[in-house]
Amino acid sequence: MREIAPIETERLIIRNWEDRDRVTYASFLADPVLRRFFRSVIDAETASRWIDGYIEELAETGFGWRAVERKSDGALIGDAGIGLIDEPSRAMMRGAPLVEAGWTIGRDFWGQGYATEAAAGCLAQAWADHDVAEIVAAAHVENTASHRVMEKLGMQRDPSGDFQDPRFAEGHWLRPHLLYRLSRPAKS
């Protein structure tokens, strides 16, 4: 088990999960607007199990989703991280990338640059702590807000890498995803 140090950005702390996060995080995952491009809303029990899984994966691998806290008031505003990509999804992505950047920001906090700021902090830590050649991100074809975040992070769309998300049945409207890539920055 490893201890993962918090990441601090100008306005945020990306940190390990705490029990106090469970109720607020569950409220984010129960929001149908926030969950529009995902399989479904998530109930509080499942959200709590997800947090337990995030804690375990972070401790075991150093990768995973972490709590995002706003410095100004200590509010939990979502999650962000660099996570291992599951095997079925890797198999669908050109080049079978190992890790992906991801984020979920509560709807009350949208439009303030928090997703980009949190993801940028996670990317910087990933480059410093892990020997990975690239980090990818994927989002449903209609999730333009996430596409904009990826572009602000300097990620490049890989049209030949776009894929059908295997977590959804053939023909499901949520199946088509765009793939963005970011190579490890050159050392200066």
Coordinates of N, CA, C and O in Angstrom, one line a residue:
M1 N 0.8 -1.2 0.0 CA 0.0 0.0 0.0 C 0.9 1.2 0.0 O 1.8 1.3 0.7
R2 N 0.5 2.2 -0.8 CA 1.3 3.4 -0.9 C 0.5 4.6 -0.5 O -0.7 4.6 -0.6
E3 N 1.2 5.6 0.0 CA 0.5 6.8 0.4 C 0.7 7.8 -0.8 O 1.8 8.0 -1.3
I4 N -0.4 8.4 -1.2 CA -0.4 9.3 -2.3 C -0.5 10.7 -1.8 O -1.5 11.0 -1.1
A5 N 0.4 11.5 -2.1 CA 0.4 12.9 -1.6 C -0.7 13.7 -2.3 O -0.9 13.5 -3.5
P6 N -1.3 14.7 -1.6 CA -2.3 15.5 -2.3 C -1.6 16.4 -3.4 O -0.4 16.6 -3.3
I7 N -2.4 16.7 -4.4 CA -1.9 17.6 -5.4 C -2.6 19.0 -5.1 O -3.8 19.1 -4.9
E8 N -1.8 20.1 -5.2 CA -2.4 21.4 -5.0 C -2.2 22.2 -6.3 O -1.2 22.2 -6.9
T9 N -3.3 22.8 -6.6 CA -3.3 23.7 -7.8 C -3.6 25.1 -7.2 O -3.8 25.3 -6.0
E10 N -3.8 26.1 -8.1 CA -4.1 27.4 -7.6 C -5.4 27.4 -6.7 O -5.4 28.1 -5.6
R11 N -6.4 26.7 -7.1 CA -7.7 26.8 -6.4 C -8.2 25.5 -5.7 O -9.2 25.5 -5.0
L12 N -7.4 24.4 -6.0 CA -7.9 23.1 -5.6 C -6.9 22.3 -4.9 O -5.7 22.5 -5.0
I13 N -7.4 21.3 -4.2 CA -6.6 20.2 -3.6 C -7.2 18.9 -4.1 O -8.4 18.7 -3.9
I14 N -6.4 18.1 -4.8 CA -6.8 16.8 -5.2 C -6.2 15.8 -4.2 O -5.0 15.7 -4.1
R15 N -7.1 15.2 -3.5 CA -6.6 14.4 -2.3 C -7.3 13.1 -2.2 O -8.2 12.7 -3.0
N16 N -6.8 12.3 -1.3 CA -7.4 11.0 -1.0 C -8.8 11.2 -0.4 O -9.1 12.2 0.2
W17 N -9.7 10.2 -0.6 CA -11.1 10.2 -0.2 C -11.1 10.2 1.3 O -10.3 9.5 2.0
E18 N -12.2 10.8 1.9 CA -12.5 10.8 3.3 C -13.9 10.4 3.5 O -14.7 10.6 2.6
D19 N -14.3 9.9 4.6 CA -15.7 9.5 4.9 C -16.7 10.7 4.7 O -17.8 10.5 4.2
R20 N -16.2 11.9 5.0 CA -17.1 13.0 4.9 C -17.5 13.3 3.4 O -18.4 14.1 3.1
D21 N -16.8 12.7 2.4 CA -17.0 12.9 1.0 C -18.2 12.1 0.5 O -18.8 12.5 -0.6
R22 N -18.6 11.1 1.2 CA -19.5 10.1 0.6 C -20.9 10.7 0.3 O -21.4 10.4 -0.8
V23 N -21.5 11.5 1.1 CA -22.9 12.0 0.9 C -22.8 13.0 -0.3 O -23.7 12.9 -1.2
T24 N -21.9 13.9 -0.3 CA -21.8 14.9 -1.4 C -21.5 14.2 -2.7 O -22.1 14.5 -3.7
Y25 N -20.6 13.3 -2.7 CA -20.2 12.6 -4.0 C -21.4 11.8 -4.5 O -21.7 11.9 -5.7
A26 N -22.1 11.2 -3.6 CA -23.4 10.5 -4.0 C -24.4 11.4 -4.6 O -25.0 11.0 -5.6
S27 N -24.5 12.6 -4.1 CA -25.4 13.6 -4.7 C -25.0 14.0 -6.1 O -25.9 14.1 -7.0
F28 N -23.7 14.1 -6.4 CA -23.3 14.4 -7.8 C -23.7 13.2 -8.7 O -24.2 13.4 -9.8
L29 N -23.4 12.0 -8.3 CA -23.6 10.8 -9.1 C -25.1 10.5 -9.3 O -25.5 9.7 -10.2
A30 N -26.0 11.1 -8.5 CA -27.4 10.9 -8.6 C -28.1 11.9 -9.5 O -29.2 11.9 -9.8
D31 N -27.3 12.9 -10.0 CA -27.8 14.0 -10.8 C -27.9 13.5 -12.3 O -26.9 13.2 -12.9
P32 N -29.1 13.4 -12.8 CA -29.3 12.9 -14.2 C -28.7 13.8 -15.2 O -28.3 13.4 -16.3
V33 N -28.5 15.1 -14.9 CA -27.9 16.0 -15.9 C -26.4 15.7 -15.9 O -25.8 15.6 -17.0
L34 N -25.8 15.6 -14.8 CA -24.4 15.3 -14.7 C -24.1 13.9 -15.4 O -23.1 13.8 -16.0
R35 N -25.0 13.0 -15.2 CA -24.8 11.6 -15.6 C -25.3 11.3 -17.0 O -25.4 10.2 -17.5
R36 N -25.6 12.4 -17.8 CA -26.2 12.2 -19.1 C -25.4 11.3 -20.0 O -26.0 10.5 -20.7
F37 N -24.1 11.4 -20.0 CA -23.3 10.6 -20.9 C -22.7 9.4 -20.3 O -21.8 8.8 -20.8
F38 N -23.3 8.9 -19.2 CA -22.9 7.7 -18.5 C -24.1 6.7 -18.6 O -25.2 7.1 -18.9
R39 N -23.9 5.5 -18.1 CA -24.9 4.5 -18.2 C -26.2 4.9 -17.4 O -27.3 4.7 -17.9
S40 N -26.0 5.4 -16.2 CA -27.2 5.8 -15.4 C -26.8 6.6 -14.2 O -25.6 6.8 -14.0
V41 N -27.8 7.1 -13.5 CA -27.5 7.7 -12.2 C -27.0 6.6 -11.3 O -27.3 5.5 -11.5
I42 N -26.3 7.0 -10.2 CA -25.8 6.1 -9.2 C -26.4 6.3 -7.9 O -26.5 7.5 -7.4
D43 N -26.8 5.3 -7.2 CA -27.4 5.5 -5.8 C -26.3 5.6 -4.8 O -25.1 5.4 -5.1
A44 N -26.6 6.0 -3.6 CA -25.6 6.4 -2.6 C -24.8 5.1 -2.2 O -23.6 5.3 -1.9
E45 N -25.4 4.0 -2.1 CA -24.7 2.8 -1.7 C -23.6 2.5 -2.8 O -22.5 2.1 -2.4
T46 N -24.0 2.6 -4.0 CA -23.0 2.3 -5.1 C -21.9 3.3 -5.1 O -20.7 3.0 -5.2
A47 N -22.3 4.6 -4.9 CA -21.3 5.7 -4.8 C -20.3 5.4 -3.7 O -19.0 5.6 -3.9
S48 N -20.7 5.0 -2.6 CA -19.9 4.7 -1.5 C -18.9 3.5 -1.8 O -17.7 3.5 -1.5
R49 N -19.5 2.5 -2.5 CA -18.6 1.3 -2.9 C -17.6 1.8 -3.9 O -16.4 1.3 -3.9
W50 N -17.9 2.7 -4.8 CA -17.0 3.3 -5.7 C -15.8 3.9 -5.0 O -14.7 3.7 -5.3
I51 N -16.2 4.8 -4.0 CA -15.1 5.4 -3.2 C -14.2 4.4 -2.6 O -13.0 4.5 -2.6
D52 N -14.8 3.3 -2.0 CA -13.9 2.3 -1.4 C -13.0 1.7 -2.5 O -11.8 1.4 -2.2
G53 N -13.5 1.4 -3.7 CA -12.7 0.9 -4.8 C -11.6 1.9 -5.2 O -10.5 1.5 -5.5
Y54 N -12.0 3.2 -5.2 CA -11.0 4.2 -5.6 C -9.8 4.2 -4.6 O -8.6 4.2 -5.0
I55 N -10.2 4.1 -3.3 CA -9.1 4.1 -2.3 C -8.2 2.9 -2.4 O -7.0 3.0 -2.3
E56 N -8.8 1.7 -2.7 CA -8.1 0.5 -2.8 C -7.1 0.6 -4.0 O -6.0 0.2 -4.0
E57 N -7.7 1.0 -5.2 CA -6.9 1.1 -6.4 C -5.7 2.0 -6.3 O -4.6 1.8 -6.7
L58 N -6.0 3.2 -5.7 CA -4.9 4.2 -5.5 C -3.8 3.6 -4.6 O -2.6 3.8 -4.9
A59 N -4.2 2.9 -3.5 CA -3.2 2.3 -2.6 C -2.4 1.2 -3.3 O -1.2 1.1 -3.1
E60 N -3.0 0.5 -4.2 CA -2.4 -0.7 -4.8 C -1.5 -0.3 -6.0 O -0.5 -0.8 -6.3
T61 N -2.0 0.7 -6.8 CA -1.4 1.0 -8.1 C -0.8 2.4 -8.2 O 0.0 2.6 -9.1
G62 N -1.3 3.3 -7.4 CA -0.9 4.7 -7.6 C -1.8 5.4 -8.6 O -1.6 6.6 -8.8
F63 N -2.7 4.7 -9.3 CA -3.6 5.3 -10.2 C -5.0 5.3 -9.7 O -5.4 4.4 -8.9
G64 N -5.8 6.2 -10.2 CA -7.2 6.2 -9.8 C -7.8 7.6 -9.6 O -7.1 8.6 -9.8
W65 N -9.1 7.6 -9.2 CA -9.8 8.8 -9.0 C -9.7 9.3 -7.6 O -9.8 8.5 -6.6
R66 N -9.5 10.6 -7.4 CA -9.4 11.2 -6.1 C -10.4 12.3 -5.9 O -10.9 12.9 -6.9
A67 N -10.6 12.7 -4.7 CA -11.5 13.8 -4.3 C -10.9 15.1 -4.8 O -9.7 15.3 -4.6
V68 N -11.8 16.0 -5.3 CA -11.3 17.4 -5.6 C -12.0 18.3 -4.7 O -13.3 18.4 -4.6
E69 N -11.2 19.0 -3.9 CA -11.7 20.0 -2.9 C -11.3 21.4 -3.3 O -10.2 21.6 -3.7
R70 N -12.3 22.3 -3.1 CA -12.0 23.7 -3.4 C -11.3 24.3 -2.2 O -11.8 24.2 -1.1
K71 N -10.2 25.0 -2.4 CA -9.4 25.5 -1.3 C -10.2 26.6 -0.5 O -10.1 26.7 0.7
S72 N -10.9 27.4 -1.2 CA -11.5 28.6 -0.6 C -12.5 28.3 0.5 O -12.6 29.0 1.4
D73 N -13.2 27.1 0.4 CA -14.2 26.8 1.4 C -14.2 25.3 1.8 O -15.0 24.9 2.6
G74 N -13.3 24.5 1.3 CA -13.2 23.1 1.6 C -14.3 22.3 1.0 O -14.5 21.1 1.4
A75 N -15.1 22.8 0.1 CA -16.2 22.1 -0.6 C -15.6 21.0 -1.5 O -14.7 21.2 -2.3
L76 N -16.2 19.8 -1.4 CA -16.0 18.7 -2.3 C -16.7 19.1 -3.6 O -17.9 19.4 -3.6
I77 N -16.0 19.2 -4.7 CA -16.6 19.6 -6.0 C -16.6 18.5 -7.0 O -17.2 18.7 -8.1
G78 N -16.0 17.4 -6.7 CA -16.0 16.3 -7.7 C -14.8 15.3 -7.5 O -14.3 15.2 -6.4
D79 N -14.5 14.7 -8.6 CA -13.3 13.8 -8.6 C -12.5 14.0 -9.9 O -12.9 14.6 -10.8
A80 N -11.2 13.6 -9.8 CA -10.3 13.7 -11.0 C -9.2 12.7 -10.7 O -8.9 12.3 -9.6
G81 N -8.6 12.3 -11.8 CA -7.4 11.4 -11.6 C -6.9 10.9 -12.9 O -7.4 11.2 -14.0
I82 N -6.0 10.0 -12.8 CA -5.4 9.2 -13.9 C -5.6 7.8 -13.5 O -5.1 7.3 -12.5
G83 N -6.5 7.1 -14.3 CA -6.9 5.7 -14.0 C -6.4 4.7 -15.0 O -6.2 5.0 -16.2
L84 N -6.3 3.5 -14.5 CA -6.0 2.4 -15.4 C -7.2 2.1 -16.3 O -8.3 2.1 -15.8
I85 N -7.0 1.8 -17.5 CA -8.1 1.5 -18.4 C -8.4 0.1 -18.4 O -7.5 -0.8 -18.4
D86 N -9.7 -0.3 -18.2 CA -10.1 -1.7 -18.2 C -9.8 -2.4 -19.5 O -9.7 -1.8 -20.6
E87 N -9.5 -3.7 -19.4 CA -9.1 -4.5 -20.6 C -10.0 -4.4 -21.8 O -9.6 -4.2 -22.9
P88 N -11.4 -4.6 -21.6 CA -12.2 -4.5 -22.7 C -12.2 -3.1 -23.5 O -12.2 -3.1 -24.7
S89 N -12.1 -2.1 -22.7 CA -11.9 -0.7 -23.3 C -10.6 -0.6 -24.0 O -10.5 0.0 -25.1
R90 N -9.5 -1.0 -23.4 CA -8.2 -0.9 -24.0 C -8.2 -1.6 -25.3 O -7.6 -1.1 -26.3
A91 N -8.8 -2.8 -25.4 CA -8.8 -3.6 -26.6 C -9.5 -2.8 -27.8 O -9.2 -3.0 -28.9
M92 N -10.5 -1.9 -27.4 CA -11.2 -1.2 -28.4 C -10.5 0.1 -28.9 O -10.8 0.7 -29.9
M93 N -9.4 0.5 -28.1 CA -8.7 1.8 -28.4 C -7.5 1.5 -29.2 O -6.7 0.6 -28.8
R94 N -7.2 2.2 -30.3 CA -6.0 2.0 -31.1 C -4.8 2.2 -30.2 O -4.7 3.2 -29.5
G95 N -3.9 1.2 -30.3 CA -2.7 1.3 -29.5 C -2.8 0.8 -28.1 O -1.9 0.7 -27.3
A96 N -4.0 0.4 -27.7 CA -4.3 -0.2 -26.3 C -3.6 0.6 -25.2 O -2.8 0.1 -24.5
P97 N -4.0 1.9 -25.1 CA -3.3 2.7 -24.0 C -3.6 2.2 -22.6 O -4.6 1.6 -22.4
L98 N -2.6 2.5 -21.7 CA -2.7 1.9 -20.4 C -3.6 2.8 -19.4 O -4.3 2.3 -18.6
V99 N -3.4 4.1 -19.5 CA -4.0 5.0 -18.6 C -4.8 6.1 -19.2 O -4.5 6.6 -20.4
E100 N -5.8 6.6 -18.5 CA -6.7 7.7 -19.0 C -6.8 8.8 -17.9 O -6.8 8.5 -16.7
A101 N -7.0 10.0 -18.4 CA -7.4 11.1 -17.5 C -8.9 11.1 -17.4 O -9.6 10.9 -18.4
G102 N -9.4 11.5 -16.3 CA -10.9 11.6 -16.1 C -11.2 12.6 -15.0 O -10.4 12.9 -14.1
W103 N -12.5 13.0 -15.0 CA -13.0 14.0 -14.0 C -14.5 13.9 -14.0 O -15.1 13.6 -15.0
T104 N -15.0 14.2 -12.8 CA -16.5 14.5 -12.7 C -16.6 15.7 -11.8 O -16.1 15.6 -10.6
I105 N -17.2 16.7 -12.2 CA -17.4 17.9 -11.4 C -18.9 18.1 -11.2 O -19.7 18.1 -12.1
G106 N -19.2 18.4 -10.0 CA -20.6 18.6 -9.6 C -21.2 19.8 -10.4 O -20.5 20.8 -10.7
R107 N -22.5 19.7 -10.8 CA -23.1 20.7 -11.7 C -23.0 22.1 -11.2 O -22.9 23.0 -11.9
D108 N -23.1 22.3 -9.9 CA -23.0 23.6 -9.3 C -21.7 24.3 -9.5 O -21.5 25.5 -9.4
F109 N -20.7 23.5 -10.0 CA -19.3 24.0 -10.1 C -18.9 24.0 -11.6 O -17.7 24.3 -11.9
W110 N -19.8 23.8 -12.5 CA -19.5 23.8 -13.9 C -19.2 25.2 -14.4 O -19.6 26.2 -13.8
G111 N -18.4 25.3 -15.5 CA -18.1 26.5 -16.1 C -17.1 27.4 -15.4 O -17.1 28.6 -15.8
Q112 N -16.4 26.9 -14.5 CA -15.5 27.7 -13.7 C -14.0 27.3 -13.9 O -13.1 27.7 -13.2
G113 N -13.8 26.3 -14.8 CA -12.4 25.9 -15.1 C -11.9 24.8 -14.2 O -10.7 24.5 -14.2
Y114 N -12.7 24.3 -13.3 CA -12.2 23.4 -12.3 C -11.8 22.0 -12.9 O -10.8 21.4 -12.5
A115 N -12.6 21.5 -13.9 CA -12.2 20.3 -14.5 C -10.8 20.3 -15.1 O -10.0 19.5 -14.9
T116 N -10.6 21.4 -15.9 CA -9.3 21.6 -16.5 C -8.2 21.7 -15.5 O -7.1 21.1 -15.6
E117 N -8.4 22.5 -14.5 CA -7.4 22.7 -13.4 C -7.1 21.4 -12.7 O -5.9 21.1 -12.5
A118 N -8.1 20.7 -12.3 CA -7.9 19.4 -11.6 C -7.2 18.4 -12.5 O -6.2 17.7 -12.0
A119 N -7.6 18.3 -13.7 CA -7.0 17.3 -14.6 C -5.5 17.7 -14.9 O -4.7 16.8 -15.0
A120 N -5.3 18.9 -15.1 CA -3.9 19.4 -15.3 C -3.0 19.0 -14.1 O -1.8 18.6 -14.3
G121 N -3.5 19.2 -12.9 CA -2.7 18.8 -11.7 C -2.4 17.3 -11.7 O -1.3 16.9 -11.4
C122 N -3.5 16.5 -12.1 CA -3.3 15.1 -12.1 C -2.3 14.6 -13.2 O -1.5 13.7 -13.0
L123 N -2.4 15.3 -14.3 CA -1.4 15.0 -15.4 C 0.0 15.3 -15.0 O 0.9 14.4 -15.2
A124 N 0.2 16.4 -14.4 CA 1.6 16.8 -13.9 C 2.1 15.7 -12.9 O 3.3 15.3 -13.0
Q125 N 1.2 15.3 -12.0 CA 1.7 14.3 -11.0 C 2.0 13.0 -11.7 O 2.9 12.3 -11.4
A126 N 1.1 12.6 -12.7 CA 1.3 11.3 -13.4 C 2.7 11.3 -14.1 O 3.4 10.3 -14.1
W127 N 3.0 12.4 -14.8 CA 4.3 12.5 -15.5 C 5.4 12.4 -14.5 O 6.4 11.7 -14.9
A128 N 5.3 13.0 -13.4 CA 6.4 13.0 -12.4 C 6.5 11.6 -11.7 O 7.7 11.2 -11.4
D129 N 5.4 10.9 -11.5 CA 5.4 9.7 -10.7 C 5.4 8.4 -11.4 O 5.7 7.3 -10.8
H130 N 5.0 8.4 -12.7 CA 4.8 7.2 -13.4 C 5.5 7.2 -14.8 O 5.6 8.2 -15.4
D131 N 6.0 6.0 -15.2 CA 6.7 5.9 -16.4 C 5.7 5.5 -17.5 O 5.6 4.3 -17.9
V132 N 4.9 6.4 -18.0 CA 3.9 6.2 -19.0 C 4.2 7.1 -20.2 O 4.6 8.2 -20.0
A133 N 4.1 6.5 -21.4 CA 4.5 7.3 -22.6 C 3.4 8.3 -23.0 O 3.6 9.3 -23.6
E134 N 2.1 7.9 -22.7 CA 1.0 8.8 -23.1 C -0.2 8.6 -22.1 O -0.2 7.5 -21.4
I135 N -1.0 9.6 -22.1 CA -2.3 9.5 -21.3 C -3.4 9.9 -22.3 O -3.2 10.8 -23.0
V136 N -4.4 9.1 -22.3 CA -5.6 9.4 -23.2 C -6.7 9.9 -22.3 O -6.8 9.8 -21.1
A137 N -7.7 10.4 -23.0 CA -9.0 10.7 -22.5 C -10.1 10.4 -23.5 O -9.8 10.5 -24.7
A138 N -11.2 9.9 -23.1 CA -12.3 9.6 -24.1 C -13.6 10.1 -23.5 O -13.8 10.2 -22.3
A139 N -14.5 10.5 -24.4 CA -15.8 11.0 -24.0 C -16.8 10.7 -25.2 O -16.4 10.6 -26.4
H140 N -18.0 10.6 -24.8 CA -19.1 10.4 -25.8 C -19.0 11.5 -26.9 O -18.6 12.6 -26.6
V141 N -19.4 11.1 -28.1 CA -19.3 12.1 -29.2 C -20.0 13.4 -29.0 O -19.6 14.4 -29.5
E142 N -21.1 13.4 -28.2 CA -21.8 14.6 -27.9 C -21.4 15.4 -26.7 O -21.9 16.5 -26.4
N143 N -20.4 14.9 -25.9 CA -20.0 15.5 -24.7 C -18.9 16.6 -25.0 O -17.8 16.4 -24.7
T144 N -19.4 17.6 -25.6 CA -18.5 18.7 -26.1 C -17.8 19.4 -24.9 O -16.7 19.9 -25.1
A145 N -18.4 19.5 -23.7 CA -17.8 20.1 -22.6 C -16.5 19.3 -22.2 O -15.4 20.0 -22.0
S146 N -16.5 18.0 -22.2 CA -15.3 17.2 -21.9 C -14.3 17.3 -23.1 O -13.1 17.4 -22.8
H147 N -14.8 17.4 -24.3 CA -13.9 17.6 -25.4 C -13.1 18.9 -25.3 O -11.9 18.9 -25.5
R148 N -13.8 20.0 -24.9 CA -13.1 21.3 -24.7 C -12.0 21.2 -23.6 O -11.0 21.7 -23.7
V149 N -12.4 20.4 -22.5 CA -11.4 20.3 -21.4 C -10.1 19.6 -22.0 O -9.0 20.0 -21.7
M150 N -10.3 18.5 -22.7 CA -9.2 17.7 -23.3 C -8.4 18.6 -24.1 O -7.1 18.6 -24.1
E151 N -9.0 19.5 -25.0 CA -8.3 20.4 -25.8 C -7.5 21.4 -25.0 O -6.3 21.7 -25.3
K152 N -8.1 21.9 -23.9 CA -7.4 22.9 -23.1 C -6.2 22.3 -22.4 O -5.2 23.0 -22.1
L153 N -6.2 21.0 -22.2 CA -5.1 20.3 -21.6 C -4.0 20.0 -22.6 O -2.9 19.5 -22.2
G154 N -4.2 20.3 -23.8 CA -3.2 20.1 -24.9 C -3.4 18.7 -25.5 O -2.5 18.3 -26.3
M155 N -4.4 18.0 -25.2 CA -4.7 16.7 -25.8 C -5.1 16.9 -27.3 O -5.8 17.9 -27.6
Q156 N -4.7 15.9 -28.1 CA -5.0 16.0 -29.5 C -6.0 14.9 -29.8 O -5.9 13.7 -29.4
R157 N -7.1 15.2 -30.6 CA -8.0 14.2 -31.0 C -7.4 13.2 -32.0 O -6.6 13.6 -32.8
D158 N -7.7 11.9 -31.8 CA -7.1 10.9 -32.6 C -8.3 10.2 -33.3 O -8.9 9.2 -32.9
P159 N -8.8 10.8 -34.5 CA -10.0 10.3 -35.2 C -9.9 8.8 -35.5 O -10.9 8.1 -35.4
S160 N -8.7 8.3 -35.8 CA -8.5 6.9 -36.1 C -8.6 6.0 -34.8 O -8.7 4.8 -34.9
G161 N -8.6 6.7 -33.6 CA -8.7 6.0 -32.4 C -10.1 6.0 -31.8 O -10.4 5.4 -30.8
D162 N -11.0 6.8 -32.4 CA -12.4 6.8 -31.9 C -12.9 5.4 -31.9 O -12.5 4.5 -32.7
F163 N -13.8 5.1 -30.9 CA -14.1 3.7 -30.7 C -15.6 3.6 -30.1 O -16.2 4.6 -29.8
Q164 N -16.0 2.4 -30.1 CA -17.3 2.0 -29.6 C -17.1 1.5 -28.2 O -16.5 0.4 -28.0
D165 N -17.6 2.2 -27.2 CA -17.4 1.8 -25.8 C -18.1 0.4 -25.5 O -19.3 0.3 -25.6
P166 N -17.2 -0.5 -25.1 CA -17.8 -1.9 -25.0 C -18.7 -2.1 -23.8 O -19.3 -3.1 -23.6
R167 N -18.8 -1.1 -22.9 CA -19.7 -1.1 -21.8 C -21.1 -1.0 -22.1 O -22.0 -1.2 -21.3
F168 N -21.4 -0.6 -23.4 CA -22.7 -0.4 -23.9 C -23.0 -1.4 -25.0 O -22.2 -1.7 -25.8
A169 N -24.3 -1.8 -25.1 CA -24.7 -2.8 -26.1 C -24.6 -2.2 -27.5 O -24.7 -1.0 -27.7
E170 N -24.4 -3.1 -28.5 CA -24.3 -2.7 -29.9 C -25.5 -1.8 -30.2 O -26.6 -2.2 -29.9
G171 N -25.3 -0.7 -30.9 CA -26.4 0.2 -31.2 C -26.9 1.2 -30.2 O -27.7 2.1 -30.4
H172 N -26.4 1.1 -28.9 CA -26.8 2.0 -27.8 C -26.2 3.4 -28.2 O -25.1 3.5 -28.6
W173 N -27.0 4.4 -27.9 CA -26.6 5.8 -28.3 C -25.4 6.2 -27.6 O -24.7 7.1 -28.1
L174 N -25.0 5.6 -26.4 CA -23.9 6.1 -25.7 C -22.6 5.3 -26.1 O -21.5 5.6 -25.6
R175 N -22.7 4.5 -27.0 CA -21.5 3.6 -27.4 C -20.4 4.4 -28.2 O -19.2 4.2 -27.9
P176 N -20.7 5.4 -29.1 CA -19.6 6.0 -29.8 C -18.8 7.1 -29.0 O -19.4 8.0 -28.3
H177 N -17.5 6.9 -28.9 CA -16.6 7.8 -28.1 C -15.5 8.4 -29.0 O -15.0 7.7 -29.9
L178 N -15.1 9.6 -28.7 CA -13.9 10.2 -29.3 C -12.7 10.0 -28.4 O -12.9 10.0 -27.1
L179 N -11.6 9.8 -29.0 CA -10.4 9.5 -28.2 C -9.4 10.7 -28.4 O -9.2 11.1 -29.5
Y180 N -8.8 11.2 -27.3 CA -7.8 12.2 -27.3 C -6.6 11.7 -26.7 O -6.6 10.8 -25.8
R181 N -5.4 12.1 -27.1 CA -4.1 11.6 -26.6 C -3.2 12.8 -26.2 O -3.3 13.8 -26.8
L182 N -2.4 12.5 -25.3 CA -1.3 13.4 -24.8 C -0.1 12.6 -24.6 O -0.1 11.7 -23.7
S183 N 1.0 12.9 -25.3 CA 2.3 12.3 -25.1 C 3.0 12.9 -23.9 O 2.9 14.1 -23.6
R184 N 3.9 12.1 -23.3 CA 4.8 12.6 -22.2 C 5.5 13.8 -22.7 O 6.1 13.7 -23.8
P185 N 5.5 14.9 -22.0 CA 6.3 16.1 -22.4 C 7.8 15.8 -22.4 O 8.3 15.0 -21.6
A186 N 8.5 16.4 -23.3 CA 9.9 16.3 -23.3 C 10.5 16.9 -22.1 O 10.0 18.0 -21.6
K187 N 11.6 16.3 -21.6 CA 12.2 16.9 -20.4 C 13.0 18.1 -20.8 O 13.7 18.1 -21.8
S188 N 12.9 19.2 -20.0 CA 13.7 20.4 -20.4 C 15.0 20.5 -19.7 O 15.3 19.8 -18.7

